């Protein structure tokens, strides 16, 4: 027998330094075995976060682009409505002016009382437009 301890004595526990080293080795080996799994999970989460960030950036770019287009369309409509409003205000002001109303009546072919209408023998059946007419919105 190689052991120097007496046979009748209970086996003595291993020295604490030796046991600590083995426990440390087992713990480290478990950690090393778990390390690739932990790194894979970490990389997967990082990849998922990157995909989500890329999606959010792309979504924000798309929303900005469509918002810019819609804003330009609305600005164009607002400008057209403002010009229509200006034209209507001018027409309203002109409708109150008797001189403008006389000009409109002459454009439509009306004459004053006492005036004589002279028509040439070679005149066309529909007279040419002598006044600029504006279409009101």
CSV table of C-alpha atoms in Angstrom, one decimal:
chain,number,residue,atom,x,y,z
A,1,UNK,CA,0.0,0.0,0.0
A,2,UNK,CA,1.2,3.4,-0.9
A,3,UNK,CA,-0.8,5.3,1.7
A,4,UNK,CA,1.0,6.2,4.9
A,5,UNK,CA,-2.2,6.8,6.9
A,6,UNK,CA,-3.3,4.1,9.3
A,7,UNK,CA,-6.0,1.7,8.1
A,8,UNK,CA,-8.4,2.1,10.9
A,9,UNK,CA,-8.5,5.9,10.7
A,10,UNK,CA,-11.2,7.5,8.5
A,11,UNK,CA,-9.9,9.0,5.4
A,12,UNK,CA,-8.9,12.6,5.9
A,13,UNK,CA,-10.3,15.2,3.6
A,14,UNK,CA,-8.1,16.6,0.8
A,15,UNK,CA,-6.3,19.7,1.6
A,16,UNK,CA,-8.5,22.8,1.1
A,17,UNK,CA,-6.0,24.4,-1.3
A,18,UNK,CA,-6.2,21.3,-3.6
A,19,UNK,CA,-10.0,21.2,-3.4
A,20,UNK,CA,-10.2,24.9,-4.2
A,21,UNK,CA,-8.0,24.5,-7.2
A,22,UNK,CA,-10.2,21.7,-8.5
A,23,UNK,CA,-13.4,23.6,-7.9
A,24,UNK,CA,-11.9,26.6,-9.5
A,25,UNK,CA,-10.9,24.5,-12.5
A,26,UNK,CA,-14.4,23.0,-12.8
A,27,UNK,CA,-16.0,26.4,-12.5
A,28,UNK,CA,-13.7,27.8,-15.2
A,29,UNK,CA,-14.3,24.9,-17.5
A,30,UNK,CA,-18.0,25.4,-17.1
A,31,UNK,CA,-17.6,29.1,-17.8
A,32,UNK,CA,-15.5,28.4,-20.8
A,33,UNK,CA,-18.1,25.9,-22.1
A,34,UNK,CA,-20.8,28.5,-21.6
A,35,UNK,CA,-18.8,31.3,-23.2
A,36,UNK,CA,-19.5,30.5,-26.8
A,37,UNK,CA,-23.2,30.2,-26.1
A,38,UNK,CA,-23.2,33.5,-24.2
A,39,UNK,CA,-21.2,35.1,-27.0
A,40,UNK,CA,-23.6,33.8,-29.6
A,41,UNK,CA,-26.6,35.1,-27.7
A,42,UNK,CA,-24.9,38.5,-27.3
A,43,UNK,CA,-24.1,38.6,-31.0
A,44,UNK,CA,-27.7,37.6,-31.8
A,45,UNK,CA,-29.1,40.4,-29.6
A,46,UNK,CA,-26.6,42.9,-31.1
A,47,UNK,CA,-27.7,41.8,-34.6
A,48,UNK,CA,-31.3,42.1,-33.7
A,49,UNK,CA,-30.7,45.6,-32.3
A,50,UNK,CA,-28.9,46.6,-35.5
A,51,UNK,CA,-31.7,45.3,-37.7
A,52,UNK,CA,-34.2,47.2,-35.6
A,53,UNK,CA,-32.1,50.4,-35.7
A,54,UNK,CA,-31.7,50.1,-39.5
A,55,UNK,CA,-35.5,49.6,-39.9
A,56,UNK,CA,-36.2,52.6,-37.7
A,57,UNK,CA,-33.8,54.8,-39.7
A,58,UNK,CA,-35.3,53.6,-43.0
A,59,UNK,CA,-38.8,54.2,-41.7
A,60,UNK,CA,-37.9,57.8,-40.6
A,61,UNK,CA,-36.3,58.5,-43.9
A,62,UNK,CA,-39.4,57.3,-45.8
A,63,UNK,CA,-41.7,59.3,-43.5
A,64,UNK,CA,-39.6,62.4,-44.0
A,65,UNK,CA,-39.6,62.0,-47.8
A,66,UNK,CA,-43.4,61.5,-48.0
A,67,UNK,CA,-44.0,64.4,-45.5
A,68,UNK,CA,-41.9,66.7,-47.7
A,69,UNK,CA,-43.8,65.8,-50.8
A,70,UNK,CA,-47.2,66.2,-49.1
A,71,UNK,CA,-46.0,69.5,-47.6
A,72,UNK,CA,-45.1,70.8,-51.1
A,73,UNK,CA,-48.5,69.7,-52.5
A,74,UNK,CA,-50.3,71.5,-49.7
A,75,UNK,CA,-48.2,74.6,-50.2
A,76,UNK,CA,-49.1,74.5,-53.9
A,77,UNK,CA,-52.8,74.2,-53.1
A,78,UNK,CA,-52.6,77.0,-50.6
A,79,UNK,CA,-50.9,79.3,-53.2
A,80,UNK,CA,-53.6,78.5,-55.7
A,81,UNK,CA,-56.4,79.2,-53.2
A,82,UNK,CA,-54.8,82.5,-52.2
A,83,UNK,CA,-54.6,83.5,-55.9
A,84,UNK,CA,-58.3,82.5,-56.3
A,85,UNK,CA,-59.2,84.5,-53.2
A,86,UNK,CA,-57.3,87.6,-54.5
A,87,UNK,CA,-59.2,87.2,-57.9
A,88,UNK,CA,-62.5,87.0,-56.1
A,89,UNK,CA,-61.8,90.1,-54.0
A,90,UNK,CA,-60.9,92.0,-57.2
A,91,UNK,CA,-64.1,90.8,-58.9
A,92,UNK,CA,-66.1,91.9,-55.8
A,93,UNK,CA,-64.5,95.3,-55.8
A,94,UNK,CA,-65.1,95.7,-59.6
A,95,UNK,CA,-68.7,94.6,-59.3
A,96,UNK,CA,-69.3,97.7,-57.2
A,97,UNK,CA,-67.7,100.0,-59.8
A,98,UNK,CA,-70.2,101.4,-62.3
A,99,UNK,CA,-67.6,102.1,-65.0
A,100,UNK,CA,-66.5,98.4,-64.9
A,101,UNK,CA,-70.1,97.3,-65.2
A,102,UNK,CA,-70.6,99.5,-68.3
A,103,UNK,CA,-67.5,97.9,-69.8
A,104,UNK,CA,-68.9,94.5,-69.2
A,105,UNK,CA,-72.2,95.4,-70.7
A,106,UNK,CA,-70.5,96.7,-73.8
A,107,UNK,CA,-68.5,93.5,-74.1
A,108,UNK,CA,-71.7,91.6,-74.1
A,109,UNK,CA,-73.2,93.8,-76.9
A,110,UNK,CA,-75.4,96.1,-74.9
A,111,UNK,CA,-75.6,99.8,-76.0
A,112,UNK,CA,-76.8,102.9,-74.3
A,113,UNK,CA,-80.1,104.5,-74.9
A,114,UNK,CA,-79.9,106.7,-78.0
A,115,UNK,CA,-76.9,105.0,-79.5
A,116,UNK,CA,-77.2,103.5,-83.0
A,117,UNK,CA,-75.7,100.1,-83.7
A,118,UNK,CA,-74.0,99.9,-87.1
A,119,UNK,CA,-73.2,96.5,-88.5
A,120,UNK,CA,-71.1,96.0,-91.7
A,121,UNK,CA,-72.5,93.9,-94.4
A,122,UNK,CA,-69.5,91.5,-94.4
A,123,UNK,CA,-69.4,91.1,-90.6
A,124,UNK,CA,-69.1,87.6,-89.2
A,125,UNK,CA,-72.2,86.2,-87.6
A,126,UNK,CA,-70.4,85.7,-84.3
A,127,UNK,CA,-68.4,88.8,-83.3
A,128,UNK,CA,-64.9,88.3,-82.1
A,129,UNK,CA,-64.2,88.5,-78.3
A,130,UNK,CA,-63.4,92.1,-77.6
A,131,UNK,CA,-63.0,91.8,-73.9
A,132,UNK,CA,-60.8,89.5,-71.8
A,133,UNK,CA,-63.1,87.4,-69.7
A,134,UNK,CA,-61.9,85.8,-66.5
A,135,UNK,CA,-63.3,82.7,-65.2
A,136,UNK,CA,-64.0,83.0,-61.5
A,137,UNK,CA,-63.2,80.1,-59.2
